[in-house]
Amino acid sequence: MKISAQWLAGFIDGEGCLSIHTRMRTGKSKARAVIQGRLSIANTHLPTLLAIKAEWGGKLSYKKYTSPSHQGYKGMNKTKQGYELLWYNQADLMRVLEAIHPYIIVKKDQFDLFMAYYKPTIQGPEGAYHLSEAEYEQRLLVKSGLQDLKKKNY
């Protein structure tokens, strides 16, 4: 099955999340904060996520969901197998975002913000590392802006 950019945009509008994550990275040199864009799709239908992954790449992870919406016998919470498809490598992330950005409708304001202010801070495939102070601060502003838009629109 061919997954077009238009179809993927619609699926991400409904099931996806564009975000920026911060974490501490440790390694041979001193620990440093990393701030990195990420696109994810969480869903319980594995064949759909595998079809998207075959066409668009990404990393698949497995999750178990327990929630009141997955009620079992006599109202007991039921655990349901879930999956998450992630793009966090900056080159892969931008390839997907640039392809679907023109077709995003519901989350257009989030994608516009991300593409206008986060994209310029990427330098090569390891775009999360070796940022100048100004680039780091710009990413923090984009993160805050995305959080504000999500509160406003959802």
Tab-separated table of N, CA and C in Angstrom:
chain	number	residue	atom	x	y	z
A	1	MET	N	0.825	-1.167	0.000
A	1	MET	CA	0.000	0.000	0.000
A	1	MET	C	0.879	1.244	0.000
A	2	LYS	N	0.591	2.186	-0.873
A	2	LYS	CA	1.343	3.439	-0.948
A	2	LYS	C	0.712	4.450	0.001
A	3	ILE	N	1.522	5.025	0.861
A	3	ILE	CA	1.063	6.040	1.805
A	3	ILE	C	1.517	7.396	1.263
A	4	SER	N	0.569	8.182	0.785
A	4	SER	CA	0.896	9.496	0.216
A	4	SER	C	1.123	10.525	1.327
A	5	ALA	N	1.751	11.628	0.964
A	5	ALA	CA	1.968	12.718	1.917
A	5	ALA	C	0.628	13.275	2.397
A	6	GLN	N	-0.360	13.345	1.490
A	6	GLN	CA	-1.675	13.854	1.853
A	6	GLN	C	-2.339	12.950	2.897
A	7	TRP	N	-2.290	11.635	2.669
A	7	TRP	CA	-2.907	10.688	3.598
A	7	TRP	C	-2.210	10.753	4.955
A	8	LEU	N	-0.875	10.780	4.923
A	8	LEU	CA	-0.114	10.836	6.168
A	8	LEU	C	-0.426	12.115	6.944
A	9	ALA	N	-0.564	13.232	6.239
A	9	ALA	CA	-0.908	14.494	6.904
A	9	ALA	C	-2.248	14.376	7.622
A	10	GLY	N	-3.227	13.776	6.981
A	10	GLY	CA	-4.527	13.600	7.609
A	10	GLY	C	-4.449	12.697	8.831
A	11	PHE	N	-3.674	11.634	8.724
A	11	PHE	CA	-3.526	10.709	9.844
A	11	PHE	C	-2.826	11.399	11.016
A	12	ILE	N	-1.800	12.182	10.721
A	12	ILE	CA	-1.069	12.900	11.762
A	12	ILE	C	-1.936	14.001	12.368
A	13	ASP	N	-2.769	14.645	11.556
A	13	ASP	CA	-3.706	15.632	12.097
A	13	ASP	C	-4.588	15.008	13.182
A	14	GLY	N	-4.967	13.754	13.000
A	14	GLY	CA	-5.838	13.091	13.964
A	14	GLY	C	-5.118	12.342	15.064
A	15	GLU	N	-3.997	11.712	14.748
A	15	GLU	CA	-3.339	10.799	15.688
A	15	GLU	C	-1.921	11.213	16.072
A	16	GLY	N	-1.397	12.258	15.470
A	16	GLY	CA	0.008	12.590	15.662
A	16	GLY	C	0.261	13.672	16.688
A	17	CYS	N	1.535	13.829	17.011
A	17	CYS	CA	1.961	14.848	17.969
A	17	CYS	C	3.319	15.396	17.530
A	18	LEU	N	3.385	16.687	17.309
A	18	LEU	CA	4.634	17.380	17.009
A	18	LEU	C	5.085	18.038	18.302
A	19	SER	N	6.300	17.732	18.737
A	19	SER	CA	6.756	18.244	20.025
A	19	SER	C	8.259	18.473	20.011
A	20	ILE	N	8.725	19.070	21.085
A	20	ILE	CA	10.155	19.268	21.291
A	20	ILE	C	10.486	18.704	22.662
A	21	HIS	N	11.486	17.837	22.706
A	21	HIS	CA	11.885	17.181	23.949
A	21	HIS	C	13.246	17.688	24.395
A	22	THR	N	13.370	17.850	25.685
A	22	THR	CA	14.663	18.199	26.269
A	22	THR	C	15.098	17.044	27.159
A	23	ARG	N	16.381	16.795	27.163
A	23	ARG	CA	16.937	15.738	28.000
A	23	ARG	C	18.415	16.035	28.214
A	24	MET	N	18.995	15.353	29.168
A	24	MET	CA	20.434	15.480	29.399
A	24	MET	C	21.144	14.366	28.657
A	25	ARG	N	22.164	14.706	27.937
A	25	ARG	CA	22.972	13.711	27.221
A	25	ARG	C	24.308	13.605	27.934
A	26	THR	N	24.687	12.390	28.217
A	26	THR	CA	25.995	12.157	28.826
A	26	THR	C	26.828	11.344	27.854
A	27	GLY	N	28.082	11.508	27.916
A	27	GLY	CA	28.963	10.776	27.020
A	27	GLY	C	30.397	10.935	27.463
A	28	LYS	N	31.285	10.854	26.503
A	28	LYS	CA	32.713	10.963	26.804
A	28	LYS	C	33.051	12.347	27.347
A	29	SER	N	32.373	13.349	26.795
A	29	SER	CA	32.607	14.694	27.306
A	29	SER	C	31.599	14.978	28.417
A	30	LYS	N	31.552	16.199	28.871
A	30	LYS	CA	30.643	16.536	29.963
A	30	LYS	C	29.175	16.417	29.535
A	31	ALA	N	28.308	16.267	30.497
A	31	ALA	CA	26.874	16.182	30.229
A	31	ALA	C	26.389	17.534	29.691
A	32	ARG	N	25.430	17.472	28.779
A	32	ARG	CA	24.860	18.708	28.241
A	32	ARG	C	23.387	18.478	27.907
A	33	ALA	N	22.645	19.559	27.943
A	33	ALA	CA	21.228	19.486	27.620
A	33	ALA	C	21.060	19.396	26.107
A	34	VAL	N	20.120	18.545	25.686
A	34	VAL	CA	19.802	18.388	24.273
A	34	VAL	C	18.333	18.751	24.119
A	35	ILE	N	18.036	19.527	23.109
A	35	ILE	CA	16.650	19.889	22.820
A	35	ILE	C	16.397	19.507	21.364
A	36	GLN	N	15.381	18.679	21.156
A	36	GLN	CA	15.234	18.020	19.860
A	36	GLN	C	13.762	17.914	19.464
A	37	GLY	N	13.472	18.245	18.197
A	37	GLY	CA	12.137	18.088	17.660
A	37	GLY	C	11.786	16.623	17.483
A	38	ARG	N	10.484	16.346	17.551
A	38	ARG	CA	10.042	14.960	17.452
A	38	ARG	C	8.603	14.936	16.925
A	39	LEU	N	8.342	13.983	16.045
A	39	LEU	CA	6.996	13.725	15.538
A	39	LEU	C	6.646	12.300	15.919
A	40	SER	N	5.455	12.095	16.478
A	40	SER	CA	5.061	10.755	16.876
A	40	SER	C	3.612	10.495	16.504
A	41	ILE	N	3.327	9.217	16.260
A	41	ILE	CA	1.968	8.750	16.032
A	41	ILE	C	1.746	7.575	16.966
A	42	ALA	N	0.786	7.703	17.872
A	42	ALA	CA	0.433	6.604	18.772
A	42	ALA	C	-0.875	5.995	18.272
A	43	ASN	N	-0.909	4.659	18.211
A	43	ASN	CA	-2.091	3.980	17.697
A	43	ASN	C	-2.053	2.525	18.142
A	44	THR	N	-3.203	1.871	18.113
A	44	THR	CA	-3.257	0.461	18.490
A	44	THR	C	-3.308	-0.467	17.275
A	45	HIS	N	-3.348	0.101	16.067
A	45	HIS	CA	-3.435	-0.716	14.853
A	45	HIS	C	-2.050	-0.839	14.217
A	46	LEU	N	-1.359	-1.911	14.547
A	46	LEU	CA	0.013	-2.126	14.093
A	46	LEU	C	0.146	-2.141	12.570
A	47	PRO	N	-0.735	-2.801	11.797
A	47	PRO	CA	-0.558	-2.814	10.340
A	47	PRO	C	-0.512	-1.411	9.718
A	48	THR	N	-1.282	-0.485	10.248
A	48	THR	CA	-1.253	0.885	9.727
A	48	THR	C	0.109	1.524	9.987
A	49	LEU	N	0.614	1.387	11.209
A	49	LEU	CA	1.909	1.983	11.526
A	49	LEU	C	3.047	1.325	10.750
A	50	LEU	N	2.949	0.029	10.515
A	50	LEU	CA	3.979	-0.656	9.715
A	50	LEU	C	3.961	-0.173	8.265
A	51	ALA	N	2.774	0.080	7.726
A	51	ALA	CA	2.674	0.601	6.354
A	51	ALA	C	3.293	1.993	6.269
A	52	ILE	N	3.026	2.823	7.260
A	52	ILE	CA	3.620	4.166	7.289
A	52	ILE	C	5.136	4.060	7.418
A	53	LYS	N	5.609	3.212	8.305
A	53	LYS	CA	7.054	3.039	8.511
A	53	LYS	C	7.749	2.554	7.242
A	54	ALA	N	7.115	1.642	6.510
A	54	ALA	CA	7.722	1.127	5.273
A	54	ALA	C	7.915	2.239	4.247
A	55	GLU	N	7.005	3.183	4.216
A	55	GLU	CA	7.058	4.266	3.227
A	55	GLU	C	7.855	5.479	3.715
A	56	TRP	N	7.747	5.793	5.008
A	56	TRP	CA	8.267	7.044	5.529
A	56	TRP	C	9.352	6.897	6.596
A	57	GLY	N	9.697	5.657	6.964
A	57	GLY	CA	10.732	5.449	7.972
A	57	GLY	C	10.205	5.711	9.370
A	58	GLY	N	11.119	5.981	10.280
A	58	GLY	CA	10.763	6.204	11.672
A	58	GLY	C	11.134	4.994	12.512
A	59	LYS	N	10.928	5.122	13.799
A	59	LYS	CA	11.235	4.040	14.734
A	59	LYS	C	9.945	3.645	15.444
A	60	LEU	N	9.681	2.333	15.477
A	60	LEU	CA	8.469	1.820	16.098
A	60	LEU	C	8.775	1.342	17.506
A	61	SER	N	7.956	1.758	18.454
A	61	SER	CA	8.091	1.265	19.828
A	61	SER	C	6.752	0.691	20.276
A	62	TYR	N	6.809	-0.155	21.276
A	62	TYR	CA	5.628	-0.852	21.771
A	62	TYR	C	5.262	-0.307	23.139
A	63	LYS	N	3.960	-0.134	23.367
A	63	LYS	CA	3.462	0.386	24.640
A	63	LYS	C	2.221	-0.382	25.042
A	64	LYS	N	1.993	-0.460	26.326
A	64	LYS	CA	0.738	-1.016	26.850
A	64	LYS	C	-0.072	0.145	27.400
A	65	TYR	N	-1.340	0.192	27.038
A	65	TYR	CA	-2.226	1.244	27.516
A	65	TYR	C	-3.278	0.652	28.441
A	66	THR	N	-3.441	1.259	29.593
A	66	THR	CA	-4.534	0.909	30.486
A	66	THR	C	-5.300	2.193	30.744
A	67	SER	N	-6.575	2.183	30.394
A	67	SER	CA	-7.369	3.382	30.607
A	67	SER	C	-8.832	3.023	30.788
A	68	PRO	N	-9.595	3.928	31.398
A	68	PRO	CA	-11.028	3.674	31.564
A	68	PRO	C	-11.749	3.501	30.230
A	69	SER	N	-11.225	4.041	29.147
A	69	SER	CA	-11.894	3.896	27.844
A	69	SER	C	-11.747	2.475	27.296
A	70	HIS	N	-10.838	1.700	27.836
A	70	HIS	CA	-10.673	0.303	27.431
A	70	HIS	C	-11.232	-0.591	28.535
A	71	GLN	N	-12.528	-0.463	28.809
A	71	GLN	CA	-13.168	-1.189	29.905
A	71	GLN	C	-13.283	-2.674	29.598
A	72	GLY	N	-12.962	-3.457	30.550
A	72	GLY	CA	-13.105	-4.908	30.451
A	72	GLY	C	-14.363	-5.366	31.165
A	73	TYR	N	-14.387	-6.592	31.523
A	73	TYR	CA	-15.525	-7.217	32.198
A	73	TYR	C	-15.845	-6.501	33.507
A	74	LYS	N	-17.109	-6.145	33.718
A	74	LYS	CA	-17.601	-5.500	34.944
A	74	LYS	C	-16.820	-4.227	35.288
A	75	GLY	N	-16.431	-3.462	34.267
A	75	GLY	CA	-15.794	-2.175	34.503
A	75	GLY	C	-14.334	-2.219	34.894
A	76	MET	N	-13.713	-3.406	34.870
A	76	MET	CA	-12.288	-3.493	35.208
A	76	MET	C	-11.461	-2.897	34.073
A	77	ASN	N	-10.410	-2.195	34.427
A	77	ASN	CA	-9.531	-1.651	33.387
A	77	ASN	C	-8.891	-2.779	32.602
A	78	LYS	N	-8.839	-2.601	31.305
A	78	LYS	CA	-8.262	-3.599	30.417
A	78	LYS	C	-6.991	-3.016	29.802
A	79	THR	N	-5.962	-3.799	29.714
A	79	THR	CA	-4.727	-3.360	29.088
A	79	THR	C	-4.806	-3.657	27.602
A	80	LYS	N	-4.426	-2.676	26.806
A	80	LYS	CA	-4.468	-2.820	25.361
A	80	LYS	C	-3.076	-2.560	24.801
A	81	GLN	N	-2.655	-3.380	23.841
A	81	GLN	CA	-1.349	-3.190	23.215
A	81	GLN	C	-1.402	-1.958	22.320
A	82	GLY	N	-0.444	-1.088	22.486
A	82	GLY	CA	-0.347	0.102	21.665
A	82	GLY	C	1.037	0.210	21.051
A	83	TYR	N	1.149	1.113	20.098
A	83	TYR	CA	2.403	1.284	19.366
A	83	TYR	C	2.622	2.773	19.135
A	84	GLU	N	3.868	3.151	18.986
A	84	GLU	CA	4.199	4.536	18.682
A	84	GLU	C	5.266	4.553	17.600
A	85	LEU	N	4.995	5.300	16.559
A	85	LEU	CA	5.959	5.503	15.483
A	85	LEU	C	6.551	6.894	15.680
A	86	LEU	N	7.885	6.968	15.732
A	86	LEU	CA	8.587	8.211	16.066
A	86	LEU	C	9.572	8.610	14.984
A	87	TRP	N	9.673	9.911	14.766
A	87	TRP	CA	10.752	10.477	13.968
A	87	TRP	C	11.448	11.483	14.859
A	88	TYR	N	12.699	11.227	15.209
A	88	TYR	CA	13.447	12.182	16.017
A	88	TYR	C	14.826	12.466	15.439
A	89	ASN	N	15.320	11.630	14.512
A	89	ASN	CA	16.526	11.990	13.766
A	89	ASN	C	16.157	13.246	12.976
A	90	GLN	N	16.935	14.297	13.128
A	90	GLN	CA	16.534	15.590	12.587
A	90	GLN	C	16.381	15.594	11.060
A	91	ALA	N	17.235	14.881	10.339
A	91	ALA	CA	17.119	14.823	8.877
A	91	ALA	C	15.844	14.085	8.470
A	92	ASP	N	15.552	12.951	9.116
A	92	ASP	CA	14.329	12.191	8.812
A	92	ASP	C	13.089	12.987	9.195
A	93	LEU	N	13.137	13.634	10.350
A	93	LEU	CA	12.018	14.447	10.812
A	93	LEU	C	11.687	15.536	9.805
A	94	MET	N	12.697	16.259	9.359
A	94	MET	CA	12.449	17.367	8.431
A	94	MET	C	11.982	16.865	7.068
A	95	ARG	N	12.462	15.711	6.626
A	95	ARG	CA	12.005	15.143	5.351
A	95	ARG	C	10.500	14.877	5.406
A	96	VAL	N	10.032	14.293	6.503
A	96	VAL	CA	8.607	14.006	6.654
A	96	VAL	C	7.816	15.301	6.797
A	97	LEU	N	8.275	16.200	7.655
A	97	LEU	CA	7.536	17.448	7.881
A	97	LEU	C	7.418	18.287	6.623
A	98	GLU	N	8.492	18.376	5.852
A	98	GLU	CA	8.435	19.171	4.620
A	98	GLU	C	7.457	18.569	3.616
A	99	ALA	N	7.348	17.246	3.601
A	99	ALA	CA	6.428	16.595	2.660
A	99	ALA	C	4.967	16.781	3.066
A	100	ILE	N	4.675	16.721	4.364
A	100	ILE	CA	3.271	16.774	4.801
A	100	ILE	C	2.792	18.173	5.170
A	101	HIS	N	3.693	19.096	5.434
A	101	HIS	CA	3.327	20.433	5.901
A	101	HIS	C	2.249	21.105	5.043
A	102	PRO	N	2.332	21.049	3.717
A	102	PRO	CA	1.292	21.719	2.920
A	102	PRO	C	-0.112	21.139	3.095
A	103	TYR	N	-0.226	19.939	3.607
A	103	TYR	CA	-1.518	19.251	3.695
A	103	TYR	C	-2.086	19.194	5.121
A	104	ILE	N	-1.335	19.675	6.094
A	104	ILE	CA	-1.809	19.680	7.485
A	104	ILE	C	-2.928	20.717	7.611
A	105	ILE	N	-4.004	20.348	8.295
A	105	ILE	CA	-5.139	21.260	8.482
A	105	ILE	C	-5.346	21.560	9.966
A	106	VAL	N	-5.609	20.540	10.759
A	106	VAL	CA	-5.962	20.713	12.168
A	106	VAL	C	-4.803	21.302	12.970
A	107	LYS	N	-3.601	20.830	12.736
A	107	LYS	CA	-2.434	21.254	13.507
A	107	LYS	C	-1.556	22.230	12.720
A	108	LYS	N	-2.182	22.942	11.783
A	108	LYS	CA	-1.436	23.835	10.895
A	108	LYS	C	-0.648	24.892	11.670
A	109	ASP	N	-1.265	25.483	12.689
A	109	ASP	CA	-0.566	26.522	13.446
A	109	ASP	C	0.689	25.978	14.132
A	110	GLN	N	0.630	24.745	14.634
A	110	GLN	CA	1.798	24.124	15.262
A	110	GLN	C	2.900	23.876	14.229
A	111	PHE	N	2.524	23.345	13.072
A	111	PHE	CA	3.501	23.045	12.028
A	111	PHE	C	4.113	24.324	11.465
A	112	ASP	N	3.295	25.368	11.297
A	112	ASP	CA	3.820	26.649	10.806
A	112	ASP	C	4.864	27.204	11.768
A	113	LEU	N	4.560	27.174	13.067
A	113	LEU	CA	5.496	27.654	14.082
A	113	LEU	C	6.790	26.846	14.040
A	114	PHE	N	6.658	25.535	14.021
A	114	PHE	CA	7.822	24.654	14.022
A	114	PHE	C	8.704	24.904	12.794
A	115	MET	N	8.082	24.954	11.630
A	115	MET	CA	8.862	25.102	10.395
A	115	MET	C	9.512	26.483	10.305
A	116	ALA	N	8.859	27.505	10.812
A	116	ALA	CA	9.414	28.858	10.723
A	116	ALA	C	10.559	29.098	11.703
A	117	TYR	N	10.452	28.535	12.909
A	117	TYR	CA	11.420	28.900	13.942
A	117	TYR	C	12.343	27.776	14.396
A	118	TYR	N	11.944	26.525	14.223
A	118	TYR	CA	12.816	25.416	14.628
A	118	TYR	C	13.732	25.008	13.483
A	119	LYS	N	13.167	24.879	12.303
A	119	LYS	CA	13.937	24.409	11.141
A	119	LYS	C	15.252	25.181	10.943
A	120	PRO	N	15.270	26.517	11.074
A	120	PRO	CA	16.543	27.235	10.861
A	120	PRO	C	17.651	26.876	11.842
A	121	THR	N	17.320	26.204	12.941
A	121	THR	CA	18.351	25.864	13.927
A	121	THR	C	19.014	24.523	13.652
A	122	ILE	N	18.603	23.822	12.608
A	122	ILE	CA	19.160	22.495	12.317
A	122	ILE	C	20.411	22.640	11.457
A	123	GLN	N	21.486	21.978	11.897
A	123	GLN	CA	22.725	21.967	11.116
A	123	GLN	C	23.139	20.522	10.899
A	124	GLY	N	22.690	19.926	9.821
A	124	GLY	CA	23.074	18.553	9.512
A	124	GLY	C	22.255	17.532	10.285
A	125	PRO	N	22.589	16.239	10.133
A	125	PRO	CA	21.788	15.174	10.729
A	125	PRO	C	21.827	15.139	12.250
A	126	GLU	N	22.832	15.736	12.847
A	126	GLU	CA	22.934	15.745	14.305
A	126	GLU	C	22.467	17.089	14.841
A	127	GLY	N	21.399	17.623	14.256
A	127	GLY	CA	20.923	18.970	14.551
A	127	GLY	C	20.551	19.248	15.982
A	128	ALA	N	20.457	18.245	16.831
A	128	ALA	CA	20.095	18.487	18.224
A	128	ALA	C	21.307	18.879	19.067
A	129	TYR	N	22.491	18.691	18.537
A	129	TYR	CA	23.708	18.894	19.314
A	129	TYR	C	24.474	20.103	18.801
A	130	HIS	N	25.350	20.606	19.625
A	130	HIS	CA	26.257	21.691	19.248
A	130	HIS	C	25.504	22.946	18.813
A	131	LEU	N	24.475	23.292	19.555
A	131	LEU	CA	23.717	24.500	19.254
A	131	LEU	C	24.381	25.698	19.911
A	132	SER	N	24.262	26.837	19.251
A	132	SER	CA	24.692	28.067	19.902
A	132	SER	C	23.666	28.397	20.992
A	133	GLU	N	24.015	29.297	21.860
A	133	GLU	CA	23.080	29.704	22.920
A	133	GLU	C	21.803	30.285	22.307
A	134	ALA	N	21.933	31.065	21.255
A	134	ALA	CA	20.763	31.670	20.598
A	134	ALA	C	19.864	30.592	19.974
A	135	GLU	N	20.461	29.587	19.342
A	135	GLU	CA	19.667	28.496	18.746
A	135	GLU	C	18.957	27.687	19.829
A	136	TYR	N	19.657	27.439	20.916
A	136	TYR	CA	19.064	26.706	22.030
A	136	TYR	C	17.862	27.476	22.579
A	137	GLU	N	18.034	28.770	22.800
A	137	GLU	CA	16.942	29.610	23.315
A	137	GLU	C	15.776	29.651	22.328
A	138	GLN	N	16.084	29.698	21.028
A	138	GLN	CA	15.030	29.709	20.013
A	138	GLN	C	14.218	28.417	20.075
A	139	ARG	N	14.880	27.286	20.264
A	139	ARG	CA	14.164	26.009	20.368
A	139	ARG	C	13.279	25.977	21.617
A	140	LEU	N	13.769	26.545	22.713
A	140	LEU	CA	12.944	26.598	23.922
A	140	LEU	C	11.698	27.456	23.694
A	141	LEU	N	11.838	28.543	22.941
A	141	LEU	CA	10.677	29.376	22.617
A	141	LEU	C	9.677	28.623	21.741
A	142	VAL	N	10.181	27.840	20.786
A	142	VAL	CA	9.289	27.027	19.941
A	142	VAL	C	8.570	25.996	20.797
A	143	LYS	N	9.289	25.362	21.720
A	143	LYS	CA	8.670	24.376	22.615
A	143	LYS	C	7.541	25.021	23.407
A	144	SER	N	7.790	26.171	23.968
A	144	SER	CA	6.781	26.883	24.740
A	144	SER	C	5.600	27.283	23.850
A	145	GLY	N	5.892	27.742	22.649
A	145	GLY	CA	4.836	28.123	21.709
A	145	GLY	C	3.957	26.942	21.321
A	146	LEU	N	4.565	25.771	21.079
A	146	LEU	CA	3.792	24.569	20.755
A	146	LEU	C	2.882	24.189	21.922
A	147	GLN	N	3.407	24.256	23.128
A	147	GLN	CA	2.600	23.924	24.309
A	147	GLN	C	1.417	24.879	24.440
A	148	ASP	N	1.640	26.164	24.205
A	148	ASP	CA	0.558	27.150	24.283
A	148	ASP	C	-0.506	26.890	23.220
A	149	LEU	N	-0.084	26.572	22.003
A	149	LEU	CA	-1.048	26.286	20.923
A	149	LEU	C	-1.871	25.053	21.241
A	150	LYS	N	-1.260	24.031	21.818
A	150	LYS	CA	-1.997	22.810	22.157
A	150	LYS	C	-3.040	23.092	23.231
A	151	LYS	N	-2.720	23.936	24.198
A	151	LYS	CA	-3.687	24.301	25.250
A	151	LYS	C	-4.848	25.089	24.648
A	152	LYS	N	-4.545	25.957	23.713
A	152	LYS	CA	-5.549	26.823	23.116
A	152	LYS	C	-6.501	26.054	22.205
A	153	ASN	N	-5.956	25.107	21.444
A	153	ASN	CA	-6.741	24.465	20.387
A	153	ASN	C	-7.348	23.126	20.773
A	154	TYR	N	-6.961	22.553	21.907
A	154	TYR	CA	-7.474	21.215	22.197
A	154	TYR	C	-8.108	21.184	23.554
